[in-house]
Amino acid sequence: MENSPDSAPPLLEVRGISKSFGAVRALQEVDFTLGAGEIHALLGENGAGKSTLIKVVTGVFPRDAGVVRIGGEDIAPRSAKAAVAAGIATVYQEVNLLPNLSVAQNLFLDRQPMRLGIVREGEMRRRAKALLADFGLDIDVAAPLGSYSVAVQHVTAIARAVDLSARVLILDEPTASLDRHEVEILFGIMRQLAKRGIGIVFVSHFLDQVYEISDRITVLRNGRLVGERETASLPRLELIRMMLGRELAETTSERATASEHQARDVCASFEGYGKVGYVAPFNLELRHGEVVGLAGLLGSGRTETARLVFGAERADRGQARVEGAPVRLQSPRDGVRHGFGYCPEERKTDGIVAELTVRENIVLALQAKRGLHRPLSRRDQDEIARRYVKMLDIRPADPERPVGLLSGGNQQKVLLARWLATSPRLLVLDEPTRGIDVGAHAEIIRLIRELCDDGLSLLVISSELDEIVTYSDRVVVLRDRAHVEELAGEAIDVGNILAAIAADGAAVAHEAHA
Amino acid sequence: MRGLPPALITAIVLVAGFAACAVQFPNIASTRVVGNLLTDNAFLGIVATGMTFVIISGGIDLSVGSVIGFSTVFVALAIERWGMPPLVAFVAILVLSAAFGAAMGAVIHVFDLPPFIVTLAGMFLARGASFLLSTESVPITAPVYSTVSDFALRMPGGGRLTTIAIIMLAIVIGGALLLHLTRFGANVYALGGSRATASLMGVAVGKMTVKIYMLSSLLAGIAGIVFSFYTSAGYSLSAVGVELDTIAAVVIGGTLLTGGQGSVIGTFLGVLIQGLIQTYINFDGTLSSWWTKIATGILLFAFIALQQGLVALARRPATKSAGAAT
Ligand SMILES: Nc1ncnc2c1ncn2[C@@H]1O[C@H](COP(=O)(O)OP(=O)(O)OP(=O)(O)O)[C@@H](O)[C@H]1O
Ligand SMILES: [Mg+2]
């Protein structure tokens, strides 16, 4: 693939980039080449250095060594703004938009249409609407961005970057919070852009997506370049070996038979439970040692169901029972008191305390549960932190590191550890594998099964239907904020779930456009 | 349903308060009283406009009271002792105060220091400097001062809209336009949302910080000039504690103390509410003027509680998720 002497210089050329954070060598002599019109996947485990490479190339972090060239010319952007000026538009891994501004202002911040020094608000909204329409989104662009779901925010961030019409578009895990339909729209747009000669860097842990969209793959491991290949000629197992540096143990999926879980005790049950304008009343039984999957499109009421079950949102009808006894779940505290745990989908806003260390984050919920007058001894804390760092393979394996300095996927694992440490009876996981690499992904799925065998009851939300099928004993399908179908045993497969989601074609089209 | 915008609530409180006062003292509802209220609070309205920008951007400026004090002394000395023509003195103090604000903004950005600390230092610095210039009150006798004081637009009903009230109204309107209609204004909100994110989105955070504190100090300088017109003197102890009245006006006006939300119009209404309380106390005649502070304190509490409520409401997820928005 090295350029023959007569060919034009590649669109983006990164040579010998190194970057250390103190003693952590996040990148060592990494090379990366992106051609015009190419969709190039940048892959690697959690903490491999993907996001760091992107931030170094776009000038968010200063680099220690190396060169970056665009069309053969050296560039050294010193801020995200300068990178955009040099022709690189980026959606960073953390959705980087401003929840207090309107959707339209977010899309056009610092580049609003102007007349005589005045922002043309009407024109800006019109363009914002048109831009989002390309992504199948029809929303009120004058409303604050923070009033919309993570997915809408993510689409907005992508739309903004695409509209910067740069020569290079970098997307760091853009699909993590999108559902299938939105991913397809995004891929359509990426293909169009590539056709126009724009080079696209795509980071993802979804290998299916990588194979679907990318032309070429570059793999990083522990901050070093492992290699660059043509996607078409790289078998999946070989790719995984490149990423992990070892073989992946196959996950076996074994499911309890229908009769088996009938016999189990009910851990928590919800009868006619719901809230007006939030989720239609539903019946749900969660048994010990059982995984219930919640499937459905974004906005179908999955997260809402989870919040009601945990007590993060107050139900206005129905009855909840824990181990058969009626209970009132009015606040997250009530949920915790009854032995529930909830791992939310928005880790940045709802969970992780970036300034605290890994250890402090892990013991947070356990400490809250015990109450402030019964502090955990430092020795216990260390022991708990060490156990979960090992169990979930959190890297770097240093419990005293501030969580904010971990890579995105490792932060997700810390959040999971926090709830596991409380030894809950019911654990609600909202998109537990989002942003987690293939190796850890398999680990987490294995862990979910193990926890079940210990009698834990799990309610898991996931957009990954394959994943849900792998670990669920029962699957509840939601549509338009109502529970529409429950599948159990042999009936659980991707096809049936899709059929249930799409049972009413009109509803799907409507959802997709909303 | 996102609830009433906070500034609207301030407006309702103002109208209700005004109506209540007018029932007890019918004379309050006259252009004469309103005119005086605007004149008495002109300097406050001007600094509060600048403070609104600072607070929305997620910062705070504690130096404004001292900058006003310094400006009055500087202007008085420049005109009376150093023989500068008044206009030159005005330009000089505006340049000085703008530079002072820019310097504070630069320090905040470059050394990544909390604005609270930097502007607290600025507060002592400016106050100290005005004592260095003069410890006594310096009366200003220049003819411009009497001309300006004598000039006023007559309002129906016998009220007078003085020059300084007009200046204040112009600055409030100008500030509102700048905040709500320009790119600069949008960036101010962006900074208040998150500095790091604004920077990743291409906002020149450093330049913005410098400009915002420059604006605040510049308006404090103008407020100082206005204050010198109001009192016809320069005194190093003038406007002590005004930074706190200013912050109170901004918060009562519905601006979030944590940044990211607010409006200049709300601030203006907040200034008027404080003025109204003062007027009521003057009319009553028996109440100590310290009741102004107590009433302001109570209002502050009420508004902060209200904002927390609104913020909590806005944070509630799924009020508008993808699926529901049609
Ligand atoms: N600001 C920082 N300070 C210190 N260390 C950091 C910082 N940012 C990242 N690191 C470290 O650099 C390494 C690479 O992190 P990076 O975020 O690039 O990983 P990644 O490949 O994007 O992983 P993921 O798939 O989880 O997002 C990690 O070990 C991380 O802990
Ligand atoms: Mg990353």
Coordinates of C-alpha atoms in Angstrom, one line a residue, chain A:
Chain A
M1 CA 0.0 0.0 0.0
E2 CA 3.0 2.4 0.3
N3 CA 2.5 5.1 -2.3
S4 CA 4.2 4.5 -5.6
P5 CA 6.4 7.5 -6.3
D6 CA 4.1 9.0 -8.9
S7 CA 0.9 8.9 -6.9
A8 CA -0.4 12.0 -5.2
P9 CA 0.3 12.2 -1.4
P10 CA -2.5 10.6 0.7
L11 CA -5.2 12.8 2.1
L12 CA -4.2 12.4 5.7
E13 CA -0.8 11.1 6.7
V14 CA 0.3 10.5 10.3
R15 CA 3.8 9.4 10.9
G16 CA 5.6 8.4 14.1
I17 CA 3.2 10.0 16.6
S18 CA 4.0 9.5 20.2
K19 CA 2.2 10.7 23.2
S20 CA 2.7 10.1 27.0
F21 CA 0.5 11.1 29.9
G22 CA 3.1 11.2 32.7
A23 CA 4.3 7.6 32.9
V24 CA 1.5 6.2 30.7
R25 CA 2.7 5.9 27.1
A26 CA -0.6 6.2 25.3
L27 CA 0.9 6.2 21.8
Q28 CA 4.3 5.1 20.5
E29 CA 5.4 5.8 17.0
V30 CA 2.0 5.3 15.5
D31 CA 1.5 5.7 11.7
F32 CA -1.8 6.1 10.0
T33 CA -2.7 6.8 6.4
L34 CA -6.1 7.8 5.0
G35 CA -6.8 8.1 1.4
A36 CA -9.4 10.4 -0.3
G37 CA -12.8 8.8 -0.5
E38 CA -11.8 6.0 1.9
I39 CA -13.6 4.8 5.0
H40 CA -11.0 3.7 7.3
A41 CA -11.7 1.9 10.6
L42 CA -9.4 2.5 13.5
L43 CA -9.7 -0.4 15.9
G44 CA -8.3 -1.7 19.1
E45 CA -9.2 -2.7 22.6
N46 CA -10.4 -0.3 25.3
G47 CA -7.4 1.9 26.1
A48 CA -5.5 1.0 23.0
G49 CA -5.1 4.7 22.2
K50 CA -7.7 5.3 19.5
S51 CA -9.2 8.4 21.1
T52 CA -5.8 9.7 22.1
L53 CA -4.6 9.4 18.5
I54 CA -7.6 11.3 17.3
K55 CA -7.1 14.0 19.9
V56 CA -3.4 14.4 19.1
V57 CA -4.1 14.6 15.3
T58 CA -6.7 17.3 15.9
G59 CA -4.6 19.3 18.3
V60 CA -6.6 18.8 21.4
F61 CA -3.6 17.2 23.0
P62 CA -0.1 18.4 22.1
R63 CA 2.0 15.6 20.6
D64 CA 5.4 14.5 21.9
A65 CA 6.7 13.5 18.5
G66 CA 5.6 12.8 14.9
V67 CA 4.1 14.6 11.9
V68 CA 0.6 15.0 10.6
R69 CA 0.2 15.9 6.9
I70 CA -2.9 16.8 4.9
G71 CA -2.5 16.5 1.2
G72 CA 1.2 16.4 1.7
E73 CA 1.5 19.5 3.8
D74 CA 2.5 19.5 7.5
I75 CA -0.1 20.7 9.8
A76 CA 0.2 21.3 13.6
P77 CA -3.2 22.4 14.8
R78 CA -3.2 23.6 18.4
S79 CA -6.9 23.5 19.0
A80 CA -10.0 21.8 17.7
K81 CA -10.8 25.1 15.8
A82 CA -7.5 25.0 14.1
A83 CA -8.0 21.4 13.1
V84 CA -11.3 22.3 11.5
A85 CA -9.6 25.2 9.6
A86 CA -7.0 22.6 8.4
G87 CA -9.8 20.5 7.0
I88 CA -10.5 17.9 9.8
A89 CA -13.9 17.7 11.3
T90 CA -14.3 15.5 14.4
V91 CA -17.0 13.9 16.6
Y92 CA -15.1 13.1 19.8
Q93 CA -16.1 10.0 21.8
E94 CA -17.8 12.0 24.5
V95 CA -20.7 13.6 22.8
N96 CA -19.4 17.1 22.7
L97 CA -22.3 19.5 22.5
L98 CA -23.8 22.0 24.8
P99 CA -27.1 20.9 26.4
N100 CA -28.1 24.5 27.4
L101 CA -28.0 25.7 23.8
S102 CA -30.7 25.1 21.2
V103 CA -30.2 22.3 18.7
A104 CA -29.8 24.9 16.0
Q105 CA -27.2 26.8 17.9
N106 CA -25.3 23.6 18.6
L107 CA -25.2 22.8 14.9
F108 CA -24.1 26.3 13.9
L109 CA -22.1 27.4 16.9
D110 CA -19.3 29.7 15.7
R111 CA -20.5 29.6 12.1
Q112 CA -24.0 30.9 12.3
P113 CA -25.5 32.5 9.2
M114 CA -25.0 36.3 9.7
R115 CA -26.3 39.5 8.3
L116 CA -24.8 42.8 9.5
G117 CA -23.4 41.2 12.6
I118 CA -26.7 39.7 13.6
V119 CA -27.3 35.9 13.7
R120 CA -30.1 35.1 11.2
E121 CA -32.1 32.9 13.6
G122 CA -34.8 32.0 11.1
E123 CA -32.3 31.0 8.4
M124 CA -30.2 29.1 11.0
R125 CA -33.3 27.1 12.1
R126 CA -34.3 26.4 8.6
R127 CA -30.9 25.0 7.7
A128 CA -30.7 23.1 11.0
K129 CA -34.0 21.4 10.1
A130 CA -32.9 20.6 6.6
L131 CA -29.6 19.2 7.9
L132 CA -31.2 17.0 10.5
A133 CA -33.8 15.8 8.0
D134 CA -31.0 14.2 6.1
F135 CA -30.5 12.1 9.2
G136 CA -34.1 11.2 9.4
L137 CA -34.7 13.5 12.4
D138 CA -37.6 15.8 12.6
I139 CA -37.5 17.7 15.9
D140 CA -38.0 21.2 17.2
V141 CA -34.5 22.7 16.6
A142 CA -35.3 25.7 18.8
A143 CA -35.5 23.5 21.9
P144 CA -32.5 23.1 24.1
L145 CA -30.4 20.1 23.1
G146 CA -30.4 18.8 26.6
S147 CA -34.1 18.1 26.4
Y148 CA -33.5 15.3 23.9
S149 CA -32.2 11.8 24.3
V150 CA -28.5 10.8 24.0
A151 CA -29.2 9.4 20.5
V152 CA -30.6 12.7 19.2
Q153 CA -27.6 14.5 20.7
H154 CA -25.3 12.1 19.0
V155 CA -26.9 12.5 15.7
T156 CA -26.7 16.3 16.1
A157 CA -23.0 16.1 16.8
I158 CA -22.5 13.9 13.7
A159 CA -24.6 16.2 11.6
R160 CA -22.5 19.2 12.8
A161 CA -19.3 17.5 11.9
V162 CA -20.6 16.4 8.5
D163 CA -21.8 19.9 7.7
L164 CA -18.4 21.4 8.4
S165 CA -17.6 19.9 5.0
A166 CA -14.1 19.2 5.8
R167 CA -11.8 17.0 3.8
V168 CA -11.3 14.5 6.6
L169 CA -14.2 13.4 8.9
I170 CA -13.3 11.6 12.1
L171 CA -16.0 9.7 14.0
D172 CA -15.0 8.3 17.4
E173 CA -17.6 5.6 18.2
P174 CA -20.4 7.4 16.5
T175 CA -22.8 4.4 16.5
A176 CA -22.5 3.6 20.2
S177 CA -25.9 5.1 21.1
L178 CA -27.7 4.7 17.8
D179 CA -30.1 2.1 16.9
R180 CA -30.0 0.0 13.7
H181 CA -32.1 2.4 11.7
E182 CA -30.0 5.4 12.6
V183 CA -26.8 3.5 11.9
E184 CA -28.1 2.8 8.4
I185 CA -28.8 6.4 7.8
L186 CA -25.4 7.4 9.1
F187 CA -23.7 4.7 6.9
G188 CA -25.6 6.0 3.9
I189 CA -24.3 9.5 4.5
M190 CA -20.8 8.3 5.1
R191 CA -20.9 6.5 1.7
Q192 CA -22.1 9.6 0.0
L193 CA -19.4 11.7 1.6
A194 CA -16.7 9.1 0.6
K195 CA -18.0 9.2 -3.0
R196 CA -17.3 13.0 -2.9
G197 CA -13.7 12.2 -2.0
I198 CA -13.9 12.9 1.7
G199 CA -11.8 10.6 3.8
I200 CA -13.5 9.1 6.9
V201 CA -12.0 7.7 10.0
F202 CA -14.4 5.4 11.9
V203 CA -13.9 4.0 15.4
S204 CA -16.2 1.3 16.6
H205 CA -16.3 -1.8 18.7
F206 CA -19.1 -3.3 16.5
L207 CA -17.2 -5.5 14.1
D208 CA -20.3 -6.1 12.0
Q209 CA -20.4 -2.4 11.3
V210 CA -16.7 -2.3 10.6
Y211 CA -17.0 -5.0 8.0
E212 CA -20.1 -3.4 6.5
I213 CA -18.7 0.1 6.0
S214 CA -15.0 0.2 6.0
D215 CA -12.5 -0.2 3.1
R216 CA -9.4 -0.5 5.3
I217 CA -8.6 -1.2 8.9
T218 CA -5.8 0.0 11.1
V219 CA -5.4 -1.8 14.5
L220 CA -3.7 -0.4 17.6
R221 CA -2.7 -2.3 20.7
N222 CA -1.3 -0.8 23.8
G223 CA -0.5 2.4 22.0
R224 CA 1.4 0.7 19.2
L225 CA 0.5 0.2 15.6
V226 CA -0.3 -3.5 15.0
G227 CA -1.0 -3.2 11.3
E228 CA -3.1 -1.9 8.4
R229 CA -5.2 -4.2 6.2
E230 CA -7.8 -4.2 3.5
T231 CA -11.1 -5.0 5.2
A232 CA -12.2 -7.4 2.4
S233 CA -9.1 -9.6 2.8
L234 CA -9.0 -9.7 6.6
P235 CA -10.8 -12.6 8.2
R236 CA -12.7 -11.7 11.4
L237 CA -10.7 -14.1 13.6
E238 CA -7.5 -12.7 12.3
L239 CA -8.7 -9.1 13.1
I240 CA -9.7 -10.1 16.6
R241 CA -6.3 -11.7 17.1
M242 CA -4.6 -8.5 15.9
M243 CA -6.7 -6.5 18.4
L244 CA -6.3 -8.7 21.4
G245 CA -3.0 -10.3 20.7
R246 CA -4.6 -13.6 21.6
E247 CA -7.5 -15.8 20.6
L248 CA -11.0 -15.0 21.8
A249 CA -12.6 -17.8 23.9
E250 CA -15.9 -18.6 22.3
T251 CA -18.9 -17.6 24.4
T252 CA -21.3 -20.5 24.8
S253 CA -24.9 -19.6 25.1
E254 CA -27.0 -21.9 27.1
R255 CA -30.4 -20.9 28.1
A256 CA -32.6 -22.2 30.9
T257 CA -35.5 -24.1 29.5
A258 CA -39.0 -22.7 30.0
S259 CA -39.9 -25.2 32.7
E260 CA -36.8 -24.4 34.6
H261 CA -37.4 -20.8 35.2
Q262 CA -41.1 -21.3 35.9
A263 CA -39.9 -23.0 39.0
R264 CA -37.7 -20.2 40.2
D265 CA -38.8 -17.7 42.9
V266 CA -40.0 -14.3 41.8
C267 CA -37.6 -11.7 42.8
A268 CA -39.6 -8.6 41.9
S269 CA -42.9 -8.1 40.2
F270 CA -44.7 -5.2 38.7
E271 CA -48.5 -5.2 38.1
G272 CA -50.2 -2.7 36.0
Y273 CA -47.1 -0.5 36.6
G274 CA -46.8 2.7 34.6
K275 CA -46.9 6.4 34.4
V276 CA -49.1 8.6 32.3
G277 CA -47.2 10.0 29.3
Y278 CA -44.1 8.0 30.2
V279 CA -44.7 4.3 29.8
A280 CA -48.0 2.5 29.4
P281 CA -48.9 0.2 32.3
F282 CA -47.1 -3.1 32.1
N283 CA -46.8 -6.4 33.9
L284 CA -43.3 -7.7 34.5
E285 CA -42.0 -10.5 36.6
L286 CA -38.3 -10.8 37.3
R287 CA -37.2 -14.1 38.8
H288 CA -34.0 -15.0 40.6
G289 CA -31.3 -16.3 38.3
E290 CA -32.9 -15.0 35.2
V291 CA -32.0 -12.4 32.6
V292 CA -34.8 -10.4 31.1
G293 CA -33.9 -8.5 28.0
L294 CA -35.7 -5.3 26.9
A295 CA -35.6 -4.8 23.2
G296 CA -37.1 -2.1 21.0
L297 CA -36.2 1.0 19.1
L298 CA -34.7 4.1 20.7
G299 CA -37.5 6.0 22.4
S300 CA -39.7 2.9 22.6
G301 CA -39.7 3.1 26.4
R302 CA -36.9 0.8 27.4
T303 CA -34.9 3.3 29.5
E304 CA -38.2 4.6 30.9
T305 CA -39.2 1.1 32.0
A306 CA -35.8 0.6 33.6
R307 CA -36.1 3.9 35.5
L308 CA -39.6 3.0 36.8
V309 CA -38.4 -0.4 38.0
F310 CA -35.5 1.1 39.8
G311 CA -37.5 4.0 41.3
A312 CA -35.6 6.7 39.5
E313 CA -39.0 7.7 38.2
R314 CA -42.2 7.5 40.2
A315 CA -45.0 5.4 38.9
D316 CA -48.5 6.8 39.2
R317 CA -50.3 3.4 38.9
G318 CA -49.8 -0.3 39.6
Q319 CA -48.1 -2.2 42.4
A320 CA -44.5 -3.3 42.8
R321 CA -43.6 -6.3 44.9
V322 CA -40.2 -7.5 46.1
E323 CA -40.0 -11.1 47.2
G324 CA -43.8 -11.0 47.2
A325 CA -44.2 -8.1 49.6
P326 CA -45.7 -4.9 48.3
V327 CA -43.3 -2.0 48.2
R328 CA -43.3 1.6 47.1
L329 CA -40.4 2.7 44.9
Q330 CA -40.4 6.5 45.0
S331 CA -36.8 7.3 44.6
P332 CA -33.5 5.7 43.7
R333 CA -32.9 5.4 47.4
D334 CA -35.9 3.1 47.7
G335 CA -34.5 1.1 44.8
V336 CA -31.1 0.7 46.5
R337 CA -32.8 -0.1 49.9
H338 CA -34.7 -3.0 48.3
G339 CA -31.4 -4.3 46.8
F340 CA -31.8 -3.0 43.2
G341 CA -28.9 -1.6 41.2
Y342 CA -29.1 0.6 38.1
C343 CA -26.3 1.1 35.6
P344 CA -27.6 4.0 33.4
E345 CA -26.8 4.5 29.7
E346 CA -25.4 8.0 30.0
R347 CA -22.2 7.3 32.0
K348 CA -20.9 10.8 31.7
T349 CA -23.9 12.6 33.2
D350 CA -25.5 9.9 35.2
G351 CA -22.8 7.8 36.7
I352 CA -19.1 8.4 36.6
V353 CA -17.5 10.9 38.9
A354 CA -14.5 11.8 36.8
E355 CA -12.4 13.4 39.5
L356 CA -12.7 10.4 41.9
T357 CA -10.4 7.4 41.6
V358 CA -11.4 4.0 40.3
R359 CA -11.5 2.7 43.8
E360 CA -13.7 5.6 45.1
N361 CA -16.1 5.2 42.1
I362 CA -16.4 1.5 42.7
V363 CA -17.2 1.7 46.4
L364 CA -19.6 4.7 45.9
A365 CA -22.9 2.8 45.8
L366 CA -21.9 0.3 48.4
Q367 CA -20.9 3.0 50.8
A368 CA -24.2 4.9 50.1
K369 CA -26.1 1.7 50.8
R370 CA -24.3 1.1 54.1
G371 CA -24.9 4.7 55.2
L372 CA -22.4 7.3 56.2
H373 CA -22.1 6.2 59.8
R374 CA -20.7 2.8 58.7
P375 CA -17.7 3.7 56.6
L376 CA -15.9 1.0 54.7
S377 CA -12.4 0.6 55.9
R378 CA -9.6 1.5 53.5
R379 CA -8.6 -2.2 53.5
D380 CA -12.0 -3.3 52.5
Q381 CA -12.1 -0.7 49.8
D382 CA -8.8 -1.7 48.4
E383 CA -9.8 -5.3 48.4
I384 CA -13.1 -4.7 46.6
A385 CA -11.5 -2.4 44.1
R386 CA -8.8 -4.9 43.3
R387 CA -11.3 -7.7 42.9
Y388 CA -13.4 -5.9 40.4
V389 CA -10.5 -4.4 38.5
K390 CA -9.3 -7.9 38.0
M391 CA -12.7 -9.4 37.3
L392 CA -13.6 -6.9 34.6
D393 CA -10.0 -6.4 33.4
I394 CA -10.1 -2.7 34.0
R395 CA -7.0 -1.1 32.4
P396 CA -4.7 0.3 33.6
A397 CA -5.1 -1.9 36.6
D398 CA -4.5 1.0 39.0
P399 CA -7.3 1.6 41.5
E400 CA -5.9 5.0 42.5
R401 CA -6.2 6.5 39.0
P402 CA -8.9 9.2 38.5
V403 CA -11.6 7.7 36.4
G404 CA -11.7 10.6 34.0
L405 CA -8.3 9.6 32.7
L406 CA -9.4 6.1 31.7
S407 CA -10.5 5.3 28.2
G408 CA -14.3 5.3 27.5
G409 CA -14.7 1.6 27.6
N410 CA -12.9 1.2 30.9
Q411 CA -15.0 3.9 32.5
Q412 CA -18.0 1.8 31.5
K413 CA -16.5 -1.2 33.3
V414 CA -16.0 0.9 36.5
L415 CA -19.6 1.8 36.5
L416 CA -20.6 -1.8 36.2
A417 CA -18.3 -2.7 39.0
R418 CA -19.9 -0.1 41.2
W419 CA -23.2 -1.9 41.1
L420 CA -21.9 -5.4 41.3
A421 CA -20.1 -4.4 44.5
T422 CA -23.4 -3.7 46.2
S423 CA -24.4 -7.4 45.6
P424 CA -27.9 -6.4 44.5
R425 CA -30.7 -8.9 44.1
L426 CA -31.9 -7.1 40.9
L427 CA -29.5 -5.3 38.6
V428 CA -30.8 -3.1 35.8
L429 CA -28.2 -2.6 33.0
D430 CA -28.9 0.0 30.3
E431 CA -26.7 -0.8 27.3
P432 CA -23.9 -2.5 29.4
T433 CA -21.7 -3.3 26.5
R434 CA -21.7 0.1 24.8
G435 CA -18.2 1.2 23.9
I436 CA -16.7 -2.0 25.2
D437 CA -14.2 -3.9 23.1
V438 CA -14.7 -7.5 21.8
G439 CA -12.6 -9.1 24.4
A440 CA -14.3 -7.4 27.3
H441 CA -17.7 -7.7 25.6
A442 CA -17.4 -11.5 25.8
E443 CA -16.3 -11.2 29.4
I444 CA -19.3 -9.1 30.3
I445 CA -21.7 -11.5 28.7
R446 CA -20.1 -14.4 30.5
L447 CA -20.3 -12.4 33.7
I448 CA -24.0 -11.7 33.2
R449 CA -24.6 -15.5 33.0
E450 CA -22.4 -16.2 36.0
L451 CA -24.2 -13.6 38.1
C452 CA -27.5 -15.3 37.2
D453 CA -26.2 -18.6 38.3
D454 CA -25.6 -17.0 41.7
G455 CA -29.3 -16.1 41.9
L456 CA -29.1 -12.5 40.7
S457 CA -32.0 -11.2 38.7
L458 CA -31.1 -9.1 35.7
L459 CA -33.0 -6.7 33.5
V460 CA -30.8 -5.7 30.5
I461 CA -31.5 -3.1 27.8
S462 CA -29.5 -3.5 24.6
S463 CA -29.8 -2.4 21.0
E464 CA -27.6 -5.4 20.1
L465 CA -30.2 -8.0 19.3
D466 CA -27.6 -10.7 18.9
E467 CA -26.4 -9.9 22.3
I468 CA -29.9 -9.9 23.9
V469 CA -30.6 -13.3 22.3
T470 CA -27.4 -14.7 23.7
Y471 CA -28.0 -14.1 27.4
S472 CA -31.8 -13.5 27.8
D473 CA -34.2 -16.1 29.3
R474 CA -37.1 -13.9 28.3
V475 CA -37.2 -10.9 26.1
V476 CA -39.8 -8.1 26.4
V477 CA -40.3 -6.1 23.3
L478 CA -41.4 -2.5 23.5
R479 CA -42.9 -0.2 21.0
D480 CA -44.3 3.3 21.3
R481 CA -43.8 3.3 25.1
A482 CA -45.7 0.2 25.7
H483 CA -44.7 -3.4 26.3
V484 CA -46.1 -5.2 23.2
E485 CA -44.7 -8.7 23.3
E486 CA -42.9 -11.2 25.6
L487 CA -40.7 -13.9 24.1
A488 CA -39.4 -16.9 26.1
G489 CA -37.3 -20.0 25.5
E490 CA -37.2 -21.2 21.9
A491 CA -39.1 -18.2 20.7
I492 CA -36.2 -15.9 21.4
D493 CA -34.4 -15.1 18.2
V494 CA -33.5 -12.0 16.3
G495 CA -36.1 -12.6 13.7
N496 CA -38.9 -12.8 16.2
I497 CA -37.8 -9.8 18.0
L498 CA -37.6 -7.8 14.8
A499 CA -41.0 -9.0 13.8
A500 CA -42.4 -7.9 17.1
I501 CA -40.8 -4.5 16.9
A502 CA -42.1 -4.1 13.3
A503 CA -45.5 -5.7 13.9
D504 CA -47.1 -2.5 13.0
G505 CA -45.3 -1.1 10.0
A506 CA -46.7 2.3 10.3
A507 CA -45.5 2.6 13.8
V508 CA -42.0 1.8 12.8
A509 CA -41.9 4.4 10.1
H510 CA -43.2 6.9 12.5
E511 CA -40.6 6.0 15.1
A512 CA -37.9 6.1 12.6
H513 CA -38.8 9.6 11.6
A514 CA -39.4 11.0 15.0

